[in-house]
C-alpha positions as a Markdown table, in Angstrom:
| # | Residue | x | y | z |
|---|---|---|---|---|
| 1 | Unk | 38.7 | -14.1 | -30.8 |
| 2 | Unk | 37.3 | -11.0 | -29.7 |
| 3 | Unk | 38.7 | -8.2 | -30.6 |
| 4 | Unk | 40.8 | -6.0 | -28.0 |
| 5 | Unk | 41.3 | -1.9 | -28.9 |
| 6 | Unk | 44.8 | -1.6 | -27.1 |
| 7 | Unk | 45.2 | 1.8 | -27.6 |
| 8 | Unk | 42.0 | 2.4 | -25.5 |
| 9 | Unk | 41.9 | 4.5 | -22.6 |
| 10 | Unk | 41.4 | 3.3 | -18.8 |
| 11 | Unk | 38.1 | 4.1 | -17.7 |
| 12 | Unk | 37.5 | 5.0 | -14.2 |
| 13 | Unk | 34.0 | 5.2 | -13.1 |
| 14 | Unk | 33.0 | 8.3 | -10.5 |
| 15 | Unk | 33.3 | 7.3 | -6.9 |
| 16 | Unk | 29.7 | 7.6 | -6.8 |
| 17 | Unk | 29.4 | 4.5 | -9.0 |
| 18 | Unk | 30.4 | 2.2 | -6.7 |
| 19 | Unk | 28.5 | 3.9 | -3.8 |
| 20 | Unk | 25.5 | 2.9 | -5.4 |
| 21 | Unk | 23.6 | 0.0 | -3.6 |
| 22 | Unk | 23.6 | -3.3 | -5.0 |
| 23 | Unk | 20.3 | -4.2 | -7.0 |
| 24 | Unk | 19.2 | -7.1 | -5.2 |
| 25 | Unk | 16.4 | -8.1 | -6.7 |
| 26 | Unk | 18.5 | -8.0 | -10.3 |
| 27 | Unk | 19.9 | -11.2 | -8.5 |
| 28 | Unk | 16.6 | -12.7 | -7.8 |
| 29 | Unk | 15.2 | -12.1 | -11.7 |
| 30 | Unk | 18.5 | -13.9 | -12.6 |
| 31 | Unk | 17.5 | -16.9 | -10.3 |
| 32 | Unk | 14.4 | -17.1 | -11.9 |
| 33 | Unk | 15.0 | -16.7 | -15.2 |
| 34 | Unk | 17.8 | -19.6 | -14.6 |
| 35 | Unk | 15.3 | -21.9 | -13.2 |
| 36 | Unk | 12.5 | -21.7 | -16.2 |
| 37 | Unk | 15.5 | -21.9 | -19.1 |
| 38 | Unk | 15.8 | -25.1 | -17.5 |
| 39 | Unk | 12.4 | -26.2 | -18.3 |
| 40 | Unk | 10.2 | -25.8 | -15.1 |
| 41 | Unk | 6.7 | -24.6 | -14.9 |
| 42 | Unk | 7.8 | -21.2 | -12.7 |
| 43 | Unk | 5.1 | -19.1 | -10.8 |
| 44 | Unk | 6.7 | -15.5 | -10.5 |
| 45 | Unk | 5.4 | -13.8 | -7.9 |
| 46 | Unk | 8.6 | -12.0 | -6.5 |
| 47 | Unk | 8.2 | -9.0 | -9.1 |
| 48 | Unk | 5.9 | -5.8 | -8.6 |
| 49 | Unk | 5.3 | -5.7 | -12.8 |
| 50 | Unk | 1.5 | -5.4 | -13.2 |
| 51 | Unk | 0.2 | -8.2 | -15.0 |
| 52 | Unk | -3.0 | -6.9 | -16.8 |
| 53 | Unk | -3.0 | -4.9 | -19.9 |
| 54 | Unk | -4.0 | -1.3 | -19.8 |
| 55 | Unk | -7.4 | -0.7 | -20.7 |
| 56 | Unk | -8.2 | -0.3 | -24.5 |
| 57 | Unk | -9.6 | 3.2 | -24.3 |
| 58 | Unk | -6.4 | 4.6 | -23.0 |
| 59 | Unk | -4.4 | 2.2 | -25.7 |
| 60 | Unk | -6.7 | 3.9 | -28.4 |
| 61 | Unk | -6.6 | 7.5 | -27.1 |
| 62 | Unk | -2.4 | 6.7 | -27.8 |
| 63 | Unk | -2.8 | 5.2 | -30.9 |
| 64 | Unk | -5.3 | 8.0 | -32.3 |
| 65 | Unk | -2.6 | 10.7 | -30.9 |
| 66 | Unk | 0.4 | 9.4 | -32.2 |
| 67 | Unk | -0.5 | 10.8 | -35.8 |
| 68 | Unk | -0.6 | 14.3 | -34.0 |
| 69 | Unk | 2.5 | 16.1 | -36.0 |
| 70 | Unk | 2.6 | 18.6 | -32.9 |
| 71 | Unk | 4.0 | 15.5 | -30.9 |
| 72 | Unk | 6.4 | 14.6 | -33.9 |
| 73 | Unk | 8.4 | 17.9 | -31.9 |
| 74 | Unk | 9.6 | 18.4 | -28.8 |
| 75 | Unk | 7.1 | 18.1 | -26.2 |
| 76 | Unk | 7.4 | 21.5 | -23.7 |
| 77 | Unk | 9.9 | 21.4 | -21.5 |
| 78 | Unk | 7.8 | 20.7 | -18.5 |
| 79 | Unk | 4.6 | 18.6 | -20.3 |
| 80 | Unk | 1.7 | 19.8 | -21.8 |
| 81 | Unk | -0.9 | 21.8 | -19.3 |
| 82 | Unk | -3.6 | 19.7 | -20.2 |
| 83 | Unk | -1.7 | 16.7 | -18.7 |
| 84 | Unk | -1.3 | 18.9 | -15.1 |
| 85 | Unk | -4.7 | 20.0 | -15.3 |
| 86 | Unk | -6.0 | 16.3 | -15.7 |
| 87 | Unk | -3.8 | 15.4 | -12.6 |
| 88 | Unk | -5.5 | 18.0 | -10.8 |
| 89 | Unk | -9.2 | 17.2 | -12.3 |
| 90 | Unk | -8.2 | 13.4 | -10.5 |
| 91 | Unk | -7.2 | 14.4 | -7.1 |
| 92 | Unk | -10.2 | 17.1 | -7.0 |
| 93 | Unk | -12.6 | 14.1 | -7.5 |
| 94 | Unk | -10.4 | 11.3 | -5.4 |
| 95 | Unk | -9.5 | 13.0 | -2.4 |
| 96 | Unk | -10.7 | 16.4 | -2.7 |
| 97 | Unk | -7.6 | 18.3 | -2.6 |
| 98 | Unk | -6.8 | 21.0 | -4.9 |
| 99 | Unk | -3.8 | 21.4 | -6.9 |
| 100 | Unk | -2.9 | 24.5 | -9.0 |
| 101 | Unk | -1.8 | 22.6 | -12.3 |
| 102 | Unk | 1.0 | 25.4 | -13.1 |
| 103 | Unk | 3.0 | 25.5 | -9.9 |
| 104 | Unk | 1.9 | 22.2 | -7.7 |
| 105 | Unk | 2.1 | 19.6 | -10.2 |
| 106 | Unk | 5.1 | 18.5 | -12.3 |
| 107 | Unk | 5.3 | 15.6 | -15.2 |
| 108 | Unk | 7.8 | 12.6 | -14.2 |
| 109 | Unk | 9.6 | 10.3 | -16.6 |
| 110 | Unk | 7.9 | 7.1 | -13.8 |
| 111 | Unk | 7.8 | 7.1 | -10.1 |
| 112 | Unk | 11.6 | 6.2 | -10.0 |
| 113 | Unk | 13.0 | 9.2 | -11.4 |
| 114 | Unk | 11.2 | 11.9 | -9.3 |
| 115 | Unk | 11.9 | 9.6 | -6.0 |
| 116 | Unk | 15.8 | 9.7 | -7.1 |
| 117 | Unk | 16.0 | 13.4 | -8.2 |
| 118 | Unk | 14.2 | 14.6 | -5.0 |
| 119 | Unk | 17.1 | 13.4 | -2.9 |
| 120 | Unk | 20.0 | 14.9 | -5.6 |
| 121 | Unk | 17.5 | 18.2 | -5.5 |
| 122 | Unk | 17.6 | 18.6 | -1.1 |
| 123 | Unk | 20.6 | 16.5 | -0.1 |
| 124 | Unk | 24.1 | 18.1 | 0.4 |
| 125 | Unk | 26.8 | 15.6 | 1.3 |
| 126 | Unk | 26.5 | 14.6 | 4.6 |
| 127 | Unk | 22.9 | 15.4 | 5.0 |
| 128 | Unk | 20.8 | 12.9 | 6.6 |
| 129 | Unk | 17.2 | 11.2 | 5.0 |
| 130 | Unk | 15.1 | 9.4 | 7.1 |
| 131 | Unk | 14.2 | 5.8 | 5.3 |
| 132 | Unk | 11.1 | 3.4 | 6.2 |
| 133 | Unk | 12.9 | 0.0 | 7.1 |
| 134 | Unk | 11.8 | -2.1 | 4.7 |
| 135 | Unk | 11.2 | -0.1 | 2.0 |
| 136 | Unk | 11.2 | 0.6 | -1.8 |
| 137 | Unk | 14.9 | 0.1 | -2.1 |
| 138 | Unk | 15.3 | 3.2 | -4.8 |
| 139 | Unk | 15.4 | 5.3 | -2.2 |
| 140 | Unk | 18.7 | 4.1 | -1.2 |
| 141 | Unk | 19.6 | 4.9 | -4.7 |
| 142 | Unk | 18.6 | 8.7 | -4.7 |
| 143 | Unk | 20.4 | 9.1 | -1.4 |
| 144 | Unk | 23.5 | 7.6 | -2.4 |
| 145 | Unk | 23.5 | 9.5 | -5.6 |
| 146 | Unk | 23.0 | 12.6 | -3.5 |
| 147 | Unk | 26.3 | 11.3 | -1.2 |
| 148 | Unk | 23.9 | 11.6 | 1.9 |
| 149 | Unk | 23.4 | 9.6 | 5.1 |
| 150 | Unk | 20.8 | 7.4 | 5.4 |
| 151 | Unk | 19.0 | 6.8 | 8.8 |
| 152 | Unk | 16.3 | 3.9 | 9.0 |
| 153 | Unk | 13.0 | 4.2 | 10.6 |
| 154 | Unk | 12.0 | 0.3 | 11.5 |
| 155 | Unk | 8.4 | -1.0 | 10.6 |
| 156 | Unk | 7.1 | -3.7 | 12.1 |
| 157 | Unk | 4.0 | -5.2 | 13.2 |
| 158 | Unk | 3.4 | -4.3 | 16.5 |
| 159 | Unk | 3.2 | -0.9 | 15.9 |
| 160 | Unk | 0.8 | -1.3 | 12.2 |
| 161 | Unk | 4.3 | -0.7 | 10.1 |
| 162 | Unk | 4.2 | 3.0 | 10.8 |
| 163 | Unk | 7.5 | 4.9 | 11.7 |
| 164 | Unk | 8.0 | 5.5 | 15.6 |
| 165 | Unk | 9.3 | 9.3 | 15.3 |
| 166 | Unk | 9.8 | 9.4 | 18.8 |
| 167 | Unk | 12.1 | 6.5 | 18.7 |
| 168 | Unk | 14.5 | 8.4 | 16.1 |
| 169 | Unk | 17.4 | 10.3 | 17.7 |
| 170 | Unk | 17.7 | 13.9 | 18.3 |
| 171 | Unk | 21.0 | 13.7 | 16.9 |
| 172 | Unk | 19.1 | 12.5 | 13.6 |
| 173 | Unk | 16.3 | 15.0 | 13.7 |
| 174 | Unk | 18.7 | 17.8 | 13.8 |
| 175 | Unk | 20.7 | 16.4 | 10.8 |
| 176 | Unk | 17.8 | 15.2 | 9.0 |
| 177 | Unk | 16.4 | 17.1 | 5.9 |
| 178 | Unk | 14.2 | 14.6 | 3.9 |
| 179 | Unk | 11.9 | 11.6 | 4.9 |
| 180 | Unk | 10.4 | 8.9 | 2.5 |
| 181 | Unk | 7.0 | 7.3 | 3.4 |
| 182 | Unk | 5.1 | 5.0 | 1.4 |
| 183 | Unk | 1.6 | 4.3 | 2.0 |
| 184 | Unk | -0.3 | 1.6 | 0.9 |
| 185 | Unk | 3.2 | 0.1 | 1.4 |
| 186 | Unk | 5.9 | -1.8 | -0.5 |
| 187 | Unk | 6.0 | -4.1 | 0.6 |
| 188 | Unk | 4.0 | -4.8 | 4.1 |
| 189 | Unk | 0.6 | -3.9 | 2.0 |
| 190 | Unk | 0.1 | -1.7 | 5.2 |
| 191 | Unk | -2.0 | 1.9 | 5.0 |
| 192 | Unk | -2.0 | 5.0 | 7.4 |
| 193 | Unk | -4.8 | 7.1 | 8.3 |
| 194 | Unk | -5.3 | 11.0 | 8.8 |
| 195 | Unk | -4.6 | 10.6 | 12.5 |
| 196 | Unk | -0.6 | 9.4 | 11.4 |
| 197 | Unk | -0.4 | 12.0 | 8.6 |
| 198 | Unk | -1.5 | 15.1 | 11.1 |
| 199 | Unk | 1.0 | 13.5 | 13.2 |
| 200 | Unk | 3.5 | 13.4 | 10.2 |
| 201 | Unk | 2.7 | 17.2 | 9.5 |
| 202 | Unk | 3.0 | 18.0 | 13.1 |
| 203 | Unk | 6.8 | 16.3 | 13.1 |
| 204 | Unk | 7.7 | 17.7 | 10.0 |
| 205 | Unk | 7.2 | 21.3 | 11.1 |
| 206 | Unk | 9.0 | 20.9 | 13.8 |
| 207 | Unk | 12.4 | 19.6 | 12.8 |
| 208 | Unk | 12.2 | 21.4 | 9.3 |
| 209 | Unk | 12.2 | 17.7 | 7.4 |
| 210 | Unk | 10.9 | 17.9 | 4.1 |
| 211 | Unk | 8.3 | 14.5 | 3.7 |
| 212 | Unk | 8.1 | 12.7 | 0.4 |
| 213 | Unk | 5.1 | 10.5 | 0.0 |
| 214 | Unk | 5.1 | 7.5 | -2.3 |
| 215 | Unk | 1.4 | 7.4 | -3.3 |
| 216 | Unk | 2.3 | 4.8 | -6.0 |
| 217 | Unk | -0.4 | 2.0 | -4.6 |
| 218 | Unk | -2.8 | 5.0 | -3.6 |
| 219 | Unk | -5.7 | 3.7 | -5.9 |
| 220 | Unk | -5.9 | 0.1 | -4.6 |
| 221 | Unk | -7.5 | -0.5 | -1.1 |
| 222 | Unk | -9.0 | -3.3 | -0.2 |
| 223 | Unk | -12.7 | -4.2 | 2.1 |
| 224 | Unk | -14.5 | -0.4 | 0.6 |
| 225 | Unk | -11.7 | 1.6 | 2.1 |
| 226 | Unk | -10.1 | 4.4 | 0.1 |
| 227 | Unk | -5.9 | 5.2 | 0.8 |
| 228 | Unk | -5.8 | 8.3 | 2.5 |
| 229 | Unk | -3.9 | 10.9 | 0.6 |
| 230 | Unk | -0.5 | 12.2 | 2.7 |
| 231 | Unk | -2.1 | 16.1 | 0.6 |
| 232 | Unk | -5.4 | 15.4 | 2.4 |
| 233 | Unk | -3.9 | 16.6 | 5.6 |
| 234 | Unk | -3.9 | 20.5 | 6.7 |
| 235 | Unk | -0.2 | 21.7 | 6.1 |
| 236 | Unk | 1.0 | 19.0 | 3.8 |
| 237 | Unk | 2.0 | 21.1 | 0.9 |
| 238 | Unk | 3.8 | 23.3 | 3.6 |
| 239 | Unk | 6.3 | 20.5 | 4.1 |
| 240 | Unk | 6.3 | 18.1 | 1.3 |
| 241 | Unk | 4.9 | 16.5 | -1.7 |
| 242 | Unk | 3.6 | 13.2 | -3.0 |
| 243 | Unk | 4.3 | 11.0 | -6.0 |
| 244 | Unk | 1.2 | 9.7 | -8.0 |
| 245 | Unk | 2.3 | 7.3 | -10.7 |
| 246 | Unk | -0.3 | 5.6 | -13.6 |
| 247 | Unk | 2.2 | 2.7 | -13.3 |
| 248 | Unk | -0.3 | 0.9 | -11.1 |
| 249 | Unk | -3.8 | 2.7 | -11.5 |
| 250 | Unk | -4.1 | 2.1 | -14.7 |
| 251 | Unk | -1.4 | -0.7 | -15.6 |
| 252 | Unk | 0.2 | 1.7 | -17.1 |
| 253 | Unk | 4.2 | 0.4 | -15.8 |
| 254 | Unk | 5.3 | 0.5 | -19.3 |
| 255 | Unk | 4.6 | 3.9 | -20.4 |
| 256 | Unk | 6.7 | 5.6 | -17.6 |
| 257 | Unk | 4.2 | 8.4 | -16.6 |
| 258 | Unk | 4.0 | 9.8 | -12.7 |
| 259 | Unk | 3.8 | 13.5 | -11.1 |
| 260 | Unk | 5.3 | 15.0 | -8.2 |
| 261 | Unk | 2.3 | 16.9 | -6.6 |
| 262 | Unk | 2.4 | 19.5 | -3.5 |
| 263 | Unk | 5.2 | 21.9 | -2.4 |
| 264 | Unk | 5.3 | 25.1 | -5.2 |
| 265 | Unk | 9.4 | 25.4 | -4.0 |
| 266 | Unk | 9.9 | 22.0 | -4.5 |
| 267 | Unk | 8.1 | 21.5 | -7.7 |
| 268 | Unk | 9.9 | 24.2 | -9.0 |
| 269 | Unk | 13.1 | 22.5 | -8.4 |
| 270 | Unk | 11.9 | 19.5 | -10.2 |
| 271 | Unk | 11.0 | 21.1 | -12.8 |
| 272 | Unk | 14.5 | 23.1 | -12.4 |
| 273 | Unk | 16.2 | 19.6 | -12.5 |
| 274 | Unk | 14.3 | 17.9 | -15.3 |
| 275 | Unk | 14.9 | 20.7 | -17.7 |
| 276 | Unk | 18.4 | 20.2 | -17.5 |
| 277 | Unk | 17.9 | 16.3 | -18.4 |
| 278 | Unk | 14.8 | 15.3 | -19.7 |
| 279 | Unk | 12.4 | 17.5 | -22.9 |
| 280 | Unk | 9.2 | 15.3 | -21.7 |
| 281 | Unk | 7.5 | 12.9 | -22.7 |
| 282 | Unk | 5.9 | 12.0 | -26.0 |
| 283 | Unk | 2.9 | 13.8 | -26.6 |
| 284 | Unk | 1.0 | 11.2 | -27.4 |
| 285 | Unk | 1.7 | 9.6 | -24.2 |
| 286 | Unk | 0.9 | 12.7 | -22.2 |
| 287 | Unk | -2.5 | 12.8 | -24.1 |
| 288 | Unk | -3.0 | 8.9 | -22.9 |
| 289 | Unk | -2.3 | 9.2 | -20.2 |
| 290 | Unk | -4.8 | 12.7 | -19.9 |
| 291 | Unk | -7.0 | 10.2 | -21.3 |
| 292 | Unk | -6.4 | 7.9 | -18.5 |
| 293 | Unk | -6.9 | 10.2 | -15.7 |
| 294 | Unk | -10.2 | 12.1 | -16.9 |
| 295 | Unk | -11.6 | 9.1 | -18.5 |
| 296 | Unk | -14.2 | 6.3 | -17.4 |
| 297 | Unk | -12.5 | 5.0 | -14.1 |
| 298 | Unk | -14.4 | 1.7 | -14.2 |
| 299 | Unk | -11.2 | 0.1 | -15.5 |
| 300 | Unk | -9.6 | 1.5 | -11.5 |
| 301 | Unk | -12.9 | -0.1 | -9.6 |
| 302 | Unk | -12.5 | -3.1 | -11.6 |
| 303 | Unk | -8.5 | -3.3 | -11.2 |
| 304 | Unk | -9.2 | -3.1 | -7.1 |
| 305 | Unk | -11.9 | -5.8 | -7.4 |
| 306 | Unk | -9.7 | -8.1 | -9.1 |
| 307 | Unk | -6.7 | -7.4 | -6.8 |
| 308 | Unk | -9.4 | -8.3 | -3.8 |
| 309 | Unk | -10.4 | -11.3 | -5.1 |
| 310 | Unk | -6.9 | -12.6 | -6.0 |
| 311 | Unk | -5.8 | -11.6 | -2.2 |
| 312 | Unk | -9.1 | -13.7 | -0.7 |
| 313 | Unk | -8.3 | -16.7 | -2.7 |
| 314 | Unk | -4.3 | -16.4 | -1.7 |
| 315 | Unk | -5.5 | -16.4 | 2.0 |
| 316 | Unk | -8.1 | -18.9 | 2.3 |
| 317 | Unk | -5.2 | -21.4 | 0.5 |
| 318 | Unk | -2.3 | -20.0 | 3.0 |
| 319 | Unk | -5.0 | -21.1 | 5.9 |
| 320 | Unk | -5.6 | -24.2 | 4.5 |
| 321 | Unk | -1.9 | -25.2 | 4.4 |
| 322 | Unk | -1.5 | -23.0 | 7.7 |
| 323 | Unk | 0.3 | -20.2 | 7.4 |
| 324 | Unk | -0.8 | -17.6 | 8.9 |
| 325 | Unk | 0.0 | -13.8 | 7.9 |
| 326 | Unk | -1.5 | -10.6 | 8.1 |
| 327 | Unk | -4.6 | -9.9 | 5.6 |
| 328 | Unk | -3.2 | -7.1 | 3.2 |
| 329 | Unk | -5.1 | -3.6 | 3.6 |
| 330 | Unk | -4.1 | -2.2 | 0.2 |
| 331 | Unk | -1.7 | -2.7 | -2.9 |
| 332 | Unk | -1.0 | -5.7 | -4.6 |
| 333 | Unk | 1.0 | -7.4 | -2.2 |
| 334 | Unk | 1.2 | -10.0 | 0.8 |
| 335 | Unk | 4.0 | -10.0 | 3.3 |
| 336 | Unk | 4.3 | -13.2 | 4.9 |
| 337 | Unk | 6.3 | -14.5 | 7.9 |
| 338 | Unk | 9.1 | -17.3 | 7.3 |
| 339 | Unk | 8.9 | -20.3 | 9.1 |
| 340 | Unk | 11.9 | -21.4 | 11.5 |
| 341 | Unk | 14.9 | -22.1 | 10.9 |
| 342 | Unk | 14.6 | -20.5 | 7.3 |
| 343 | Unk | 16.3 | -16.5 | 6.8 |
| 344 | Unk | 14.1 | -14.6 | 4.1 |
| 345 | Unk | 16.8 | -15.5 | 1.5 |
| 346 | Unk | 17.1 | -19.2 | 2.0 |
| 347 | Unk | 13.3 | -19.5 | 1.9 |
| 348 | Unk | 12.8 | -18.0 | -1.1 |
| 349 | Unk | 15.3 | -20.3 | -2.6 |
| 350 | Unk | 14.0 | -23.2 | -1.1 |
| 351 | Unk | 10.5 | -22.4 | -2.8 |
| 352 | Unk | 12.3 | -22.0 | -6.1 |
| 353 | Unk | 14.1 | -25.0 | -6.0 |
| 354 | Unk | 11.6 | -27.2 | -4.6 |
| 355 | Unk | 8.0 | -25.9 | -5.3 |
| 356 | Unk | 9.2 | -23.4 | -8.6 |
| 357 | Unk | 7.8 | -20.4 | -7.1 |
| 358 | Unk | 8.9 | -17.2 | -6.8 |
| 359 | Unk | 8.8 | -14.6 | -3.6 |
| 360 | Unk | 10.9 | -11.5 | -2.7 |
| 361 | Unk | 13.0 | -12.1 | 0.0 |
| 362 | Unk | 12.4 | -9.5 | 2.8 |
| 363 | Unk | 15.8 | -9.0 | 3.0 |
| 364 | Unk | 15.5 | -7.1 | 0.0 |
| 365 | Unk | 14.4 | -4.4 | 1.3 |
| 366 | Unk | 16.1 | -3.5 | 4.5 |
| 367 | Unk | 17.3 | -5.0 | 7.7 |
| 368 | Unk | 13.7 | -5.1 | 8.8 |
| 369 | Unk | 12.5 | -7.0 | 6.4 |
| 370 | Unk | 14.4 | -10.3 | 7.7 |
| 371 | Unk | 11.7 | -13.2 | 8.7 |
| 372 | Unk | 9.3 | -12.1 | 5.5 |
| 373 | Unk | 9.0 | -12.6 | 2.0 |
| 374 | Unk | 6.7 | -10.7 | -0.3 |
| 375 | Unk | 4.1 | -11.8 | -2.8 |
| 376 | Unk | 3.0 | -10.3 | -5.3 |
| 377 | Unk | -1.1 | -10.6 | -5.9 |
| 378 | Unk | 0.7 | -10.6 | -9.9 |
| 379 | Unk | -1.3 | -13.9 | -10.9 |
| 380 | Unk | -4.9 | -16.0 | -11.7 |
| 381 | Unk | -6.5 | -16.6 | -8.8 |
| 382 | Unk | -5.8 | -20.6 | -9.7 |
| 383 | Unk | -1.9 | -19.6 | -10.1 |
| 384 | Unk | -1.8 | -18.1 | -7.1 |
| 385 | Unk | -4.1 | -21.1 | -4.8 |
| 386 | Unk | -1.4 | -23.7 | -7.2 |
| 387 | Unk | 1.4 | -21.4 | -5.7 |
| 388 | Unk | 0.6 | -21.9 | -2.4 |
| 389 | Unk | -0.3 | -26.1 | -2.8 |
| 390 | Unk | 3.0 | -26.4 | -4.3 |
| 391 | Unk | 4.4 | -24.9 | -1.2 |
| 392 | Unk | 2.2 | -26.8 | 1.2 |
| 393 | Unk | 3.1 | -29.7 | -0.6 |
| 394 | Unk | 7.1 | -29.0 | 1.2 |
| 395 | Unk | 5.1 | -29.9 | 4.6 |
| 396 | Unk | 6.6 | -26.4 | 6.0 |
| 397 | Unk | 4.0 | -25.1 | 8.3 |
C-alpha cells in the first residue's frame, strides 16, 4: 500500500494557481502518446518541437567549452558580454538595426520565460493586455500570473491575420498597457510588413501600450522574402521590444537560449527580474550559442530551404486530395480550414483515430482559431505527402 504521512500538513495552493489556463495541448500530447503505446504507426505533426539536430559546429563549440573551469562557476548575473554583443553582431547584419549589447539586450532562460516575466514586470492587477486571437497560448499564462485582464484582438483571413486596432474599444485602449504580436505567426504562418509595424508604432505612441514582439519564427520566410523585424521600424525601441530565440534558427529548442532586445527601461527590468530568479545560463551554453549567432549561417539558409521544400510538397498533396488552404509565408507551420460539419477538436481526433495523424486543434489557441487546425512542417517530405494520403484516404474533401 502506499504509504500515507498523516501528520502532514494541508497544502493550499495560491489563488493564482488555479487562475492559470489550462494547457491544452498537454491534453493533445496525451492523446498521442496513447494512440502509438497501442502500436500504431503515428505521424506527429501537432507539436512545434524542431525536428533537425543542431548543426555540429555549434554542438562542438559546446563540447570544447564545457571544460572551461570559468563556467564550472556562476555564470554573471546577467550573461557574459560576449553573448549580447554576438546578438547585436546578428541583428546589425540581418536587419540592420543596432543594438547597444549593455543596455538593449538581455539573456533569456528560452522565449517562454521572457514572454511570461514581461507581463509579471508591466501588469498591475486589473491592467489590461491586448492578445492576438489565436495566438501562442503562453501569453495567457504571463497575464494570468500577472492577475491582469486579457482583451483579444481577432485574426483572420480577410484582413492577412493582422490586428484591426481600430476595431478595439476605447474603453480597452485606455485600460490597456501591454500588447503581444507575433510575426511570422503561430500559428497562421502569416508575416507583417513595415507598413503594419509604422502603423503599430504610430498606435502604440498614442495610447502609451507597451508592444512585445515575438520574433521566434523571424529567420524562416519562405519564396526569397526576409521577416521584417518589429526594431526595423522608426520608434520601436521607444515603445517596446522583441524576443529573438535560437530555439528555431538554429534548432536549438533544447538548450533554452533567447534575448529580449529593444526598450533600455524595459530591459532593465528584465534584467531586474531575472536577478532575483535566475544566475544565467551555463557558460558553455552562452559560448554555443555565441558560436551560433557569429558563426557560418549556411546551417539558417539551409534550415529555410528545407522548411520550403517540406511546405511545397505538403501543398501540392493537400491539392491533390482537395483541400485547399492558404500557402504559408513564413515559419514552419500550415493552418488549414476544417471541413463541415467537423469543430477544430473533433477533426483532429477524427484524424488520430482514423488516419493516425496528428494536428493542433485551432481551438487551442483562442476562440479564433475554431474551423482550423495547425501543421507542423516537423516531418520528411514523404511523412508529410503519407500524412496527407492517409487523410485523403477518409474521403473528407
Amino acid at each position: 500500500m502506499p504509504y500515507v504521512n498523516e501528520a502532514a500538513i494541508p497544502i493550499t495552493p495560491a489563488d493564482r494557481m488555479s487562475d492559470l489556463p489550462t494547457q491544452f495541448f498537454a491534453k493533445l500530447v496525451q492523446k498521442c502518446n496513447a494512440r502509438i503505446a497501442e502500436g500504431h504507426d503515428v505521424i506527429n505533426l501537432g507539436q512545434g518541437n524542431p525536428d533537425l539536430p543542431t548543426p555540429s559546429h555549434i554542438v562542438t563549440s559546446m563540447q570544447q567549452a564545457t571544460a572551461n573551469p570559468q563556467y564550472h562557476k556562476y555564470s554573471p548575473f546577467t550573461g557574459y558580454r560576449f553573448l549580447k554583443e554576438a546578438i547585436a553582431k546578428r541583428y546589425l547584419e540581418d536587419y540592420q538595426v543596432e543594438l547597444d549589447p549593455d543596455t538593449e539586450v538581455a539573456i533569456l532562460f528560452g522565449g517562454k520565460t521572457g514572454l511570461v516575466e514581461l507581463s509579471q514586470i508591466l501588469l498591475n492587477p486589473g491592467d489590461v493586455c491586448l492578445v492576438p486571437d489565436p495566438g501562442y497560448p503562453d501569453y495567457w499564462s504571463g497575464v494570468a500570473l500577472a492577475d491582469a485582464k486579457m482583451v483579444m484582438m481577432p485574426l483572420v483571413e480577410a484582413h492577412q491575420y493582422l490586428p484591426q486596432y481600430e476595431a478595439i474599444a476605447a474603453q480597452d485602449l485606455q485600460q490597456a498597457k501591454l500588447m503581444f504580436l507575433n510575426y511570422p505567426n503561430n500559428p497562421t504562418a502569416a508575416t507583417a510588413d513595415a507598413a503594419f509595424y509604422e502603423q503599430t508604432v504610430q498606435f502604440a505612441k498614442e495610447h502609451h501600450i507597451v508592444v512585445a514582439s515575438d520574433f521566434a519564427y523571424g529567420a524562416i520566410g519562405f519564396d526569397d522574402k526576409r521577416p521584417v523585424s518589429f526594431l526595423q521600424t522608426p520608434g520601436a525601441k521607444e515603445v517596446g521590444v522583441e524576443f529573438y530565440t535560437l530555439s528555431k534558427t538554429y534548432n536549438m529548442a533544447g538548450w533554452r537560449v533567447a534575448f529580449a532586445l529593444g526598450n533600455k527601461e524595459i530591459i532593465r527590468n528584465i534584467n531586474l527580474m531575472q536577478d532575483h530568479m535566475y544566475v544565467s545560463i551555463f557558460g558553455a551554453i552562452q559560448e554555443a550559442a555565441a558560436e551560433a549567432l557569429t558563426g557560418p549561417q549556411y546551417c539558417v539558409h539551409s534550415l529555410c530551404e528545407t522548411y520550403e521544400k517540406r511546405r511545397n510538397a505538403l501543398f501540392t498533396a493537400l491539392e491533390q486530395i482537395g483541400w485547399q488552404a492558404k500557402l504559408p509565408a513564413g515559419s514552419f507551420f500550415a493552418w488549414l480550414p476544417v471541413p463541415e460539419p467537423y469543430s477544430s477538436e473533433t477533426f483532429a481526433d477524427l484524424l488520430l483515430e482514423k488516419a493516425n495523424v496528428v494536428v493542433a486543434p485551432g481551438i487551442g489557441f483562442g476562440t479564433h482559431g475554431e474551423g482550423y487546425v495547425r501543421v507542423g512542417l516537423l516531418a520528411e517530405e514523404d511523412r508529410l505527402v503519407e500524412a496527407v494520403e492517409r487523410i485523403g484516404a477518409l474521403n473528407l474533401f
